[in-house]
PDB file of C-alpha atoms in Angstrom:
ATOM      1  CA  ASN A 427       0.000   0.000   0.000  1.00  0.00           C
ATOM      2  CA  GLY A 428       2.711   2.629  -0.381  1.00  0.00           C
ATOM      3  CA  GLY A 429       3.757   4.843   2.487  1.00  0.00           C
ATOM      4  CA  TYR A 430       7.145   5.683   3.875  1.00  0.00           C
ATOM      5  CA  SER A 431       8.899   2.688   5.431  1.00  0.00           C
ATOM      6  CA  ALA A 432       9.484  -0.019   2.810  1.00  0.00           C
ATOM      7  CA  VAL A 433      13.202   0.739   2.649  1.00  0.00           C
ATOM      8  CA  SER A 434      13.591  -0.107   6.336  1.00  0.00           C
ATOM      9  CA  VAL A 435      12.465  -3.722   5.893  1.00  0.00           C
ATOM     10  CA  LEU A 436      14.434  -4.703   2.785  1.00  0.00           C
ATOM     11  CA  GLU A 437      17.183  -6.282   4.882  1.00  0.00           C
ATOM     12  CA  TYR A 438      14.679  -8.605   6.576  1.00  0.00           C
ATOM     13  CA  VAL A 439      13.149 -10.083   3.413  1.00  0.00           C
ATOM     14  CA  ASP A 440      13.948 -13.718   2.584  1.00  0.00           C
ATOM     15  CA  TYR A 441      14.741 -13.280  -1.102  1.00  0.00           C
ATOM     16  CA  GLU A 442      15.127 -17.016  -1.667  1.00  0.00           C
ATOM     17  CA  ILE A 443      11.462 -17.484  -0.769  1.00  0.00           C
ATOM     18  CA  VAL A 444      10.525 -14.667  -3.149  1.00  0.00           C
ATOM     19  CA  GLN A 445      12.547 -16.225  -5.946  1.00  0.00           C
ATOM     20  CA  ASN A 446      11.112 -19.696  -5.441  1.00  0.00           C
ATOM     21  CA  ASN A 447       7.511 -18.498  -5.170  1.00  0.00           C
ATOM     22  CA  PRO A 448       7.034 -15.757  -7.805  1.00  0.00           C
ATOM     23  CA  LYS A 449       3.789 -13.801  -7.541  1.00  0.00           C
ATOM     24  CA  PRO A 450       2.545 -10.550  -9.076  1.00  0.00           C
ATOM     25  CA  PHE A 451       3.772  -7.851  -6.698  1.00  0.00           C
ATOM     26  CA  ILE A 452       1.729  -4.727  -7.331  1.00  0.00           C
ATOM     27  CA  GLY A 453       2.085  -1.078  -6.407  1.00  0.00           C
ATOM     28  CA  PHE A 454       3.979   2.166  -6.848  1.00  0.00           C
ATOM     29  CA  SER A 455       5.435   5.013  -4.766  1.00  0.00           C
ATOM     30  CA  ASP A 456       7.028   3.439  -1.641  1.00  0.00           C
ATOM     31  CA  ILE A 457       6.541  -0.009  -3.196  1.00  0.00           C
ATOM     32  CA  THR A 458       9.287   1.014  -5.643  1.00  0.00           C
ATOM     33  CA  ASN A 459      11.772  -0.153  -2.993  1.00  0.00           C
ATOM     34  CA  PHE A 460      10.407  -3.698  -3.184  1.00  0.00           C
ATOM     35  CA  HIS A 461      10.223  -3.720  -6.982  1.00  0.00           C
ATOM     36  CA  SER A 462      13.879  -2.729  -7.221  1.00  0.00           C
ATOM     37  CA  ALA A 463      15.064  -5.125  -4.519  1.00  0.00           C
ATOM     38  CA  PHE A 464      13.064  -8.091  -5.820  1.00  0.00           C
ATOM     39  CA  TYR A 465      14.180  -7.522  -9.406  1.00  0.00           C
ATOM     40  CA  THR A 466      17.822  -6.989  -8.444  1.00  0.00           C
ATOM     41  CA  LYS A 467      18.078  -9.998  -6.148  1.00  0.00           C
ATOM     42  CA  THR A 468      15.671 -12.468  -7.749  1.00  0.00           C
ATOM     43  CA  GLY A 469      14.712 -11.242 -11.223  1.00  0.00           C
ATOM     44  CA  LEU A 470      11.056 -10.947 -10.172  1.00  0.00           C
ATOM     45  CA  VAL A 471       9.069  -8.708 -12.517  1.00  0.00           C
ATOM     46  CA  GLY A 472       7.497  -5.763 -10.691  1.00  0.00           C
ATOM     47  CA  PHE A 473       3.955  -4.628 -11.511  1.00  0.00           C
ATOM     48  CA  HIS A 474       4.256  -0.834 -11.204  1.00  0.00           C
ATOM     49  CA  MET A 475       0.559  -0.061 -11.572  1.00  0.00           C
ATOM     50  CA  ASP A 476      -2.699   0.784  -9.839  1.00  0.00           C
ATOM     51  CA  LEU A 477      -3.441  -1.102  -6.641  1.00  0.00           C
ATOM     52  CA  LEU A 478      -6.715  -1.851  -4.899  1.00  0.00           C
ATOM     53  CA  THR A 479      -6.396   0.201  -1.724  1.00  0.00           C
ATOM     54  CA  TYR A 480      -5.285   3.486  -3.287  1.00  0.00           C
ATOM     55  CA  SER A 481      -6.053   3.688  -6.992  1.00  0.00           C
ATOM     56  CA  LEU A 482      -9.132   1.478  -7.095  1.00  0.00           C
ATOM     57  CA  GLY A 483     -10.134   2.438  -3.571  1.00  0.00           C
ATOM     58  CA  TRP A 484      -9.503   5.948  -2.253  1.00  0.00           C
ATOM     59  CA  LEU A 485      -8.704   7.560  -5.616  1.00  0.00           C
ATOM     60  CA  TRP A 486     -11.654   5.791  -7.244  1.00  0.00           C
ATOM     61  CA  ASN A 487     -14.078   7.648  -4.979  1.00  0.00           C
ATOM     62  CA  LEU A 488     -12.845  11.134  -5.837  1.00  0.00           C
ATOM     63  CA  GLU A 489     -15.372  13.068  -7.897  1.00  0.00           C
ATOM     64  CA  ASP A 490     -12.793  14.259 -10.419  1.00  0.00           C
ATOM     65  CA  PHE A 491     -11.319  10.804 -11.096  1.00  0.00           C
ATOM     66  CA  SER A 492     -12.805  10.218 -14.543  1.00  0.00           C
ATOM     67  CA  ASN A 493     -10.829   7.226 -15.791  1.00  0.00           C
ATOM     68  CA  LYS A 494     -12.369   4.429 -13.750  1.00  0.00           C
ATOM     69  CA  GLU A 495     -13.162   2.082 -16.605  1.00  0.00           C
ATOM     70  CA  ILE A 496      -9.752   2.259 -18.268  1.00  0.00           C
ATOM     71  CA  ALA A 497      -8.072   1.854 -14.869  1.00  0.00           C
ATOM     72  CA  LYS A 498     -10.082  -1.291 -14.215  1.00  0.00           C
ATOM     73  CA  GLU A 499      -9.432  -2.692 -17.696  1.00  0.00           C
ATOM     74  CA  LEU A 500      -5.676  -2.178 -17.390  1.00  0.00           C
ATOM     75  CA  PHE A 501      -5.630  -3.746 -13.929  1.00  0.00           C
ATOM     76  CA  VAL A 502      -7.448  -6.869 -15.101  1.00  0.00           C
ATOM     77  CA  LYS A 503      -5.424  -7.216 -18.310  1.00  0.00           C
ATOM     78  CA  ALA A 504      -2.108  -6.968 -16.475  1.00  0.00           C
ATOM     79  CA  LEU A 505      -3.092  -9.760 -14.096  1.00  0.00           C
ATOM     80  CA  THR A 506      -4.824 -12.129 -16.508  1.00  0.00           C
ATOM     81  CA  SER A 507      -3.413 -11.889 -20.040  1.00  0.00           C
ATOM     82  CA  PRO A 508      -0.693 -14.432 -20.929  1.00  0.00           C
ATOM     83  CA  GLU A 509       0.139 -12.417 -24.052  1.00  0.00           C
ATOM     84  CA  PRO A 510       2.621  -9.531 -24.257  1.00  0.00           C
ATOM     85  CA  PHE A 511       0.879  -6.433 -22.919  1.00  0.00           C
ATOM     86  CA  GLY A 512       1.494  -4.524 -26.152  1.00  0.00           C
ATOM     87  CA  ASP A 513       0.937  -0.808 -26.702  1.00  0.00           C
ATOM     88  CA  LEU A 514       0.240   1.302 -23.640  1.00  0.00           C
ATOM     89  CA  PRO A 515      -2.844   3.501 -24.116  1.00  0.00           C
ATOM     90  CA  GLN A 516      -2.613   7.277 -24.019  1.00  0.00           C
ATOM     91  CA  ILE A 517      -5.226   8.125 -21.416  1.00  0.00           C
ATOM     92  CA  THR A 518      -4.141  11.761 -21.468  1.00  0.00           C
ATOM     93  CA  LYS A 519      -1.797  13.645 -23.761  1.00  0.00           C
ATOM     94  CA  TRP A 520       1.843  12.535 -23.670  1.00  0.00           C
ATOM     95  CA  GLU A 521       4.743  14.754 -24.723  1.00  0.00           C
ATOM     96  CA  SER A 522       7.883  14.160 -26.747  1.00  0.00           C
ATOM     97  CA  TRP A 523      10.646  15.720 -24.663  1.00  0.00           C
ATOM     98  CA  ARG A 524      13.423  14.399 -26.885  1.00  0.00           C
ATOM     99  CA  THR A 525      12.990  12.481 -30.115  1.00  0.00           C
ATOM    100  CA  GLY A 526      14.194   9.007 -30.937  1.00  0.00           C
ATOM    101  CA  LYS A 527      13.535   5.324 -30.423  1.00  0.00           C
ATOM    102  CA  ALA A 528      14.754   2.840 -27.839  1.00  0.00           C
ATOM    103  CA  LYS A 529      14.332  -0.776 -26.849  1.00  0.00           C
ATOM    104  CA  GLY A 530      15.313  -2.384 -23.567  1.00  0.00           C
ATOM    105  CA  LYS A 531      14.158  -3.683 -20.214  1.00  0.00           C
ATOM    106  CA  LEU A 532      11.983  -1.363 -18.161  1.00  0.00           C
ATOM    107  CA  PHE A 533      13.277  -0.262 -14.786  1.00  0.00           C
ATOM    108  CA  GLY A 534      12.119   2.498 -12.484  1.00  0.00           C
ATOM    109  CA  GLY A 535       9.434   3.780 -10.161  1.00  0.00           C
ATOM    110  CA  ASN A 536       9.194   6.680  -7.763  1.00  0.00           C
ATOM    111  CA  LEU A 537      12.255   8.895  -8.170  1.00  0.00           C
ATOM    112  CA  SER A 538      12.645   9.686  -4.466  1.00  0.00           C
ATOM    113  CA  MET A 539      12.516   6.017  -3.518  1.00  0.00           C
ATOM    114  CA  LEU A 540      15.007   5.035  -6.199  1.00  0.00           C
ATOM    115  CA  SER A 541      17.453   7.702  -5.068  1.00  0.00           C
ATOM    116  CA  THR A 542      17.262   6.298  -1.536  1.00  0.00           C
ATOM    117  CA  ILE A 543      18.607   2.887  -2.569  1.00  0.00           C
ATOM    118  CA  ILE A 544      20.804   3.671  -5.578  1.00  0.00           C
ATOM    119  CA  GLY A 545      24.298   2.329  -5.012  1.00  0.00           C
ATOM    120  CA  THR A 546      23.085  -0.348  -2.597  1.00  0.00           C
ATOM    121  CA  GLU A 547      22.569  -4.090  -3.012  1.00  0.00           C
ATOM    122  CA  TYR A 548      18.876  -3.391  -3.637  1.00  0.00           C
ATOM    123  CA  PHE A 549      19.486  -1.423  -6.840  1.00  0.00           C
ATOM    124  CA  PRO A 550      20.758  -2.880 -10.139  1.00  0.00           C
ATOM    125  CA  SER A 551      24.378  -2.343 -11.055  1.00  0.00           C
ATOM    126  CA  VAL A 552      25.248  -0.104 -13.972  1.00  0.00           C
ATOM    127  CA  THR A 553      26.150  -3.255 -15.905  1.00  0.00           C
ATOM    128  CA  ASP A 554      22.696  -4.716 -15.287  1.00  0.00           C
ATOM    129  CA  LEU A 555      21.071  -1.467 -16.446  1.00  0.00           C
ATOM    130  CA  GLU A 556      22.871  -1.498 -19.792  1.00  0.00           C
ATOM    131  CA  GLY A 557      20.320  -0.600 -22.476  1.00  0.00           C
ATOM    132  CA  ALA A 558      17.435  -0.234 -20.011  1.00  0.00           C
ATOM    133  CA  ILE A 559      14.541   2.191 -20.374  1.00  0.00           C
ATOM    134  CA  LEU A 560      14.298   4.162 -17.139  1.00  0.00           C
ATOM    135  CA  PHE A 561      10.844   5.313 -16.044  1.00  0.00           C
ATOM    136  CA  TRP A 562      10.066   7.541 -13.086  1.00  0.00           C
ATOM    137  CA  GLU A 563       7.467   9.735 -11.431  1.00  0.00           C
ATOM    138  CA  ILE A 564       7.399  11.912  -8.341  1.00  0.00           C
ATOM    139  CA  ASP A 565       4.619  13.576  -6.375  1.00  0.00           C
ATOM    140  CA  ASN A 566       4.410  16.888  -4.527  1.00  0.00           C
ATOM    141  CA  ALA A 567       8.097  17.604  -5.017  1.00  0.00           C
ATOM    142  CA  ASP A 568      10.254  20.679  -5.163  1.00  0.00           C
ATOM    143  CA  LEU A 569      12.118  21.147  -8.416  1.00  0.00           C
ATOM    144  CA  TYR A 570      15.397  21.062  -6.528  1.00  0.00           C
ATOM    145  CA  ARG A 571      14.535  17.566  -5.301  1.00  0.00           C
ATOM    146  CA  ILE A 572      14.127  16.346  -8.871  1.00  0.00           C
ATOM    147  CA  GLU A 573      17.444  17.971  -9.725  1.00  0.00           C
ATOM    148  CA  ARG A 574      19.147  16.335  -6.743  1.00  0.00           C
ATOM    149  CA  CYS A 575      17.772  12.868  -7.525  1.00  0.00           C
ATOM    150  CA  LEU A 576      18.620  13.004 -11.220  1.00  0.00           C
ATOM    151  CA  THR A 577      22.095  14.319 -10.465  1.00  0.00           C
ATOM    152  CA  GLU A 578      22.558  11.360  -8.128  1.00  0.00           C
ATOM    153  CA  PHE A 579      21.678   9.038 -11.007  1.00  0.00           C
ATOM    154  CA  LYS A 580      24.097  10.922 -13.235  1.00  0.00           C
ATOM    155  CA  TYR A 581      26.976  10.581 -10.778  1.00  0.00           C
ATOM    156  CA  ASN A 582      26.251   6.856 -10.431  1.00  0.00           C
ATOM    157  CA  GLY A 583      26.607   6.357 -14.182  1.00  0.00           C
ATOM    158  CA  VAL A 584      22.990   5.396 -14.871  1.00  0.00           C
ATOM    159  CA  PHE A 585      22.519   7.871 -17.712  1.00  0.00           C
ATOM    160  CA  ASP A 586      25.658   6.596 -19.417  1.00  0.00           C
ATOM    161  CA  VAL A 587      24.071   3.193 -20.047  1.00  0.00           C
ATOM    162  CA  ILE A 588      20.286   3.563 -20.424  1.00  0.00           C
ATOM    163  CA  SER A 589      18.700   3.702 -23.875  1.00  0.00           C
ATOM    164  CA  GLY A 590      15.622   5.804 -23.081  1.00  0.00           C
ATOM    165  CA  MET A 591      13.602   7.573 -20.406  1.00  0.00           C
ATOM    166  CA  ILE A 592       9.874   7.729 -19.682  1.00  0.00           C
ATOM    167  CA  VAL A 593       8.606  10.386 -17.272  1.00  0.00           C
ATOM    168  CA  GLY A 594       5.208   9.993 -15.643  1.00  0.00           C
ATOM    169  CA  LYS A 595       2.858  12.555 -14.179  1.00  0.00           C
ATOM    170  CA  LEU A 596       4.450  15.177 -11.944  1.00  0.00           C
ATOM    171  CA  PRO A 597       1.555  16.630  -9.921  1.00  0.00           C
ATOM    172  CA  ASP A 598       1.857  19.473  -7.439  1.00  0.00           C
ATOM    173  CA  MET A 599       5.329  20.565  -8.459  1.00  0.00           C
ATOM    174  CA  LYS A 600       6.786  23.288  -6.271  1.00  0.00           C
ATOM    175  CA  LYS A 601       8.956  26.124  -7.496  1.00  0.00           C
ATOM    176  CA  LEU A 602      12.503  26.688  -6.383  1.00  0.00           C
ATOM    177  CA  PRO A 603      12.681  28.469  -2.997  1.00  0.00           C
ATOM    178  CA  PHE A 604      14.025  31.700  -4.460  1.00  0.00           C
ATOM    179  CA  GLU A 605      12.346  34.947  -5.412  1.00  0.00           C
ATOM    180  CA  GLY A 606      13.132  37.123  -8.382  1.00  0.00           C
ATOM    181  CA  ILE A 607      14.223  34.317 -10.709  1.00  0.00           C
ATOM    182  CA  GLU A 608      12.612  32.611 -13.656  1.00  0.00           C
ATOM    183  CA  HIS A 609      11.468  29.208 -12.471  1.00  0.00           C
ATOM    184  CA  PRO A 610      12.004  26.392 -14.990  1.00  0.00           C
ATOM    185  CA  THR A 611       9.338  23.852 -15.779  1.00  0.00           C
ATOM    186  CA  ALA A 612       9.987  20.227 -14.877  1.00  0.00           C
ATOM    187  CA  LYS A 613      10.644  19.514 -18.551  1.00  0.00           C
ATOM    188  CA  GLN A 614      13.180  22.330 -18.817  1.00  0.00           C
ATOM    189  CA  LEU A 615      14.927  21.153 -15.666  1.00  0.00           C
ATOM    190  CA  VAL A 616      15.135  17.539 -16.836  1.00  0.00           C
ATOM    191  CA  LEU A 617      16.454  18.485 -20.271  1.00  0.00           C
ATOM    192  CA  SER A 618      19.027  20.790 -18.706  1.00  0.00           C
ATOM    193  CA  ILE A 619      20.381  18.023 -16.483  1.00  0.00           C
ATOM    194  CA  LEU A 620      20.419  15.562 -19.388  1.00  0.00           C
ATOM    195  CA  GLU A 621      21.755  17.899 -22.067  1.00  0.00           C
ATOM    196  CA  SER A 622      24.953  15.869 -22.557  1.00  0.00           C
ATOM    197  CA  TYR A 623      22.991  12.679 -23.306  1.00  0.00           C
ATOM    198  CA  ASN A 624      20.991  11.878 -26.423  1.00  0.00           C
ATOM    199  CA  PHE A 625      18.540   9.111 -25.454  1.00  0.00           C
ATOM    200  CA  PRO A 626      14.839   9.689 -26.262  1.00  0.00           C
ATOM    201  CA  ILE A 627      12.464  10.951 -23.589  1.00  0.00           C
ATOM    202  CA  ILE A 628       8.671  10.771 -23.430  1.00  0.00           C
ATOM    203  CA  GLY A 629       7.031  12.914 -20.748  1.00  0.00           C
ATOM    204  CA  GLU A 630       3.632  13.187 -19.080  1.00  0.00           C
ATOM    205  CA  VAL A 631       2.939   9.461 -19.461  1.00  0.00           C
ATOM    206  CA  ASP A 632      -0.017   8.126 -17.484  1.00  0.00           C
ATOM    207  CA  PHE A 633       1.529   6.725 -14.334  1.00  0.00           C
ATOM    208  CA  GLY A 634       2.166   8.139 -10.888  1.00  0.00           C
ATOM    209  CA  HIS A 635       0.029   9.666  -8.167  1.00  0.00           C
ATOM    210  CA  LYS A 636      -3.487  11.020  -8.688  1.00  0.00           C
ATOM    211  CA  THR A 637      -3.921   9.430 -12.114  1.00  0.00           C
ATOM    212  CA  ALA A 638      -4.967   6.178 -13.700  1.00  0.00           C
ATOM    213  CA  ASN A 639      -1.759   4.179 -14.138  1.00  0.00           C
ATOM    214  CA  VAL A 640      -0.728   2.365 -17.277  1.00  0.00           C
ATOM    215  CA  PRO A 641       1.244  -0.697 -16.125  1.00  0.00           C
ATOM    216  CA  MET A 642       5.012  -0.298 -16.203  1.00  0.00           C
ATOM    217  CA  PHE A 643       6.578  -3.722 -15.722  1.00  0.00           C
ATOM    218  CA  VAL A 644       9.976  -3.649 -14.020  1.00  0.00           C
ATOM    219  CA  GLY A 645      12.209  -6.114 -15.845  1.00  0.00           C
ATOM    220  CA  LEU A 646      10.200  -6.647 -19.031  1.00  0.00           C
ATOM    221  CA  GLU A 647      11.409  -5.804 -22.538  1.00  0.00           C
ATOM    222  CA  ALA A 648       9.752  -2.719 -24.014  1.00  0.00           C
ATOM    223  CA  SER A 649      10.139  -0.304 -26.888  1.00  0.00           C
ATOM    224  CA  MET A 650       9.521   3.422 -27.106  1.00  0.00           C
ATOM    225  CA  ASP A 651       9.143   5.835 -30.000  1.00  0.00           C
ATOM    226  CA  SER A 652       9.205   9.435 -28.855  1.00  0.00           C
ATOM    227  CA  ASP A 653       8.416  10.815 -32.304  1.00  0.00           C
ATOM    228  CA  ASN A 654       5.130   8.916 -32.446  1.00  0.00           C
ATOM    229  CA  LEU A 655       4.520   8.867 -28.677  1.00  0.00           C
ATOM    230  CA  LYS A 656       4.348   5.097 -28.566  1.00  0.00           C
ATOM    231  CA  ILE A 657       5.363   2.714 -25.773  1.00  0.00           C
ATOM    232  CA  SER A 658       4.984  -1.048 -26.161  1.00  0.00           C
ATOM    233  CA  VAL A 659       5.579  -3.839 -23.650  1.00  0.00           C
ATOM    234  CA  LEU A 660       6.990  -6.740 -25.651  1.00  0.00           C
ATOM    235  CA  GLU A 661       6.689  -9.519 -23.078  1.00  0.00           C
ATOM    236  CA  SER A 662       4.071 -10.953 -20.763  1.00  0.00           C
ATOM    237  CA  ALA A 663       4.503 -10.497 -17.029  1.00  0.00           C
ATOM    238  CA  LEU A 664       2.745 -13.796 -16.393  1.00  0.00           C
ATOM    239  CA  LYS A 665       5.111 -16.713 -16.853  1.00  0.00           C
TER     240      LYS A 665
END
């Protein structure tokens, strides 16, 4: 169910049991810690997607949540279809932040959670991330926090090896804590940090907080085409 304390229990998990008894592990936000740890240590695919208690529970009951049917359809398909998931639907308008195409294994989640465990045994090595498509979202964050997290990834060599990036919804962004300056948008900030890299980037994709989530499967092969705003999952999560 998300929250704040998943990182504190990673050391107590019996990863051999997880590996020998694979199950769909569903969630986002704080659950990112488990997705990363399970994938790194056991190869378990993570279902970064809507979950019952939040998305199909609390969020479902909000008057302005208008994507109930598509959220339900995606949830059921992810958990029942033995076929590759295929093209992810554009529930809202996506944006091409940098053009190009990429193909590789999906890895990612909540940016704050990922930055907490990067460089640890619960986060893939740079070698294991070779050619990956990194996806991330963050909620209610200051722009400087995004800058700090992405710079952390940069210093750890992640951007040197990935083949593409997918950015989810970034609700409730806060401006930099300074007056009298021109505040960049999240897109401008991201492109500034990544200006020395040339991998494609698609922004405003439908996953994160306060939105219906298209499933992003940690560890599955996917392709992206930023020119045509297309993301396809090329494998099934159910094996």
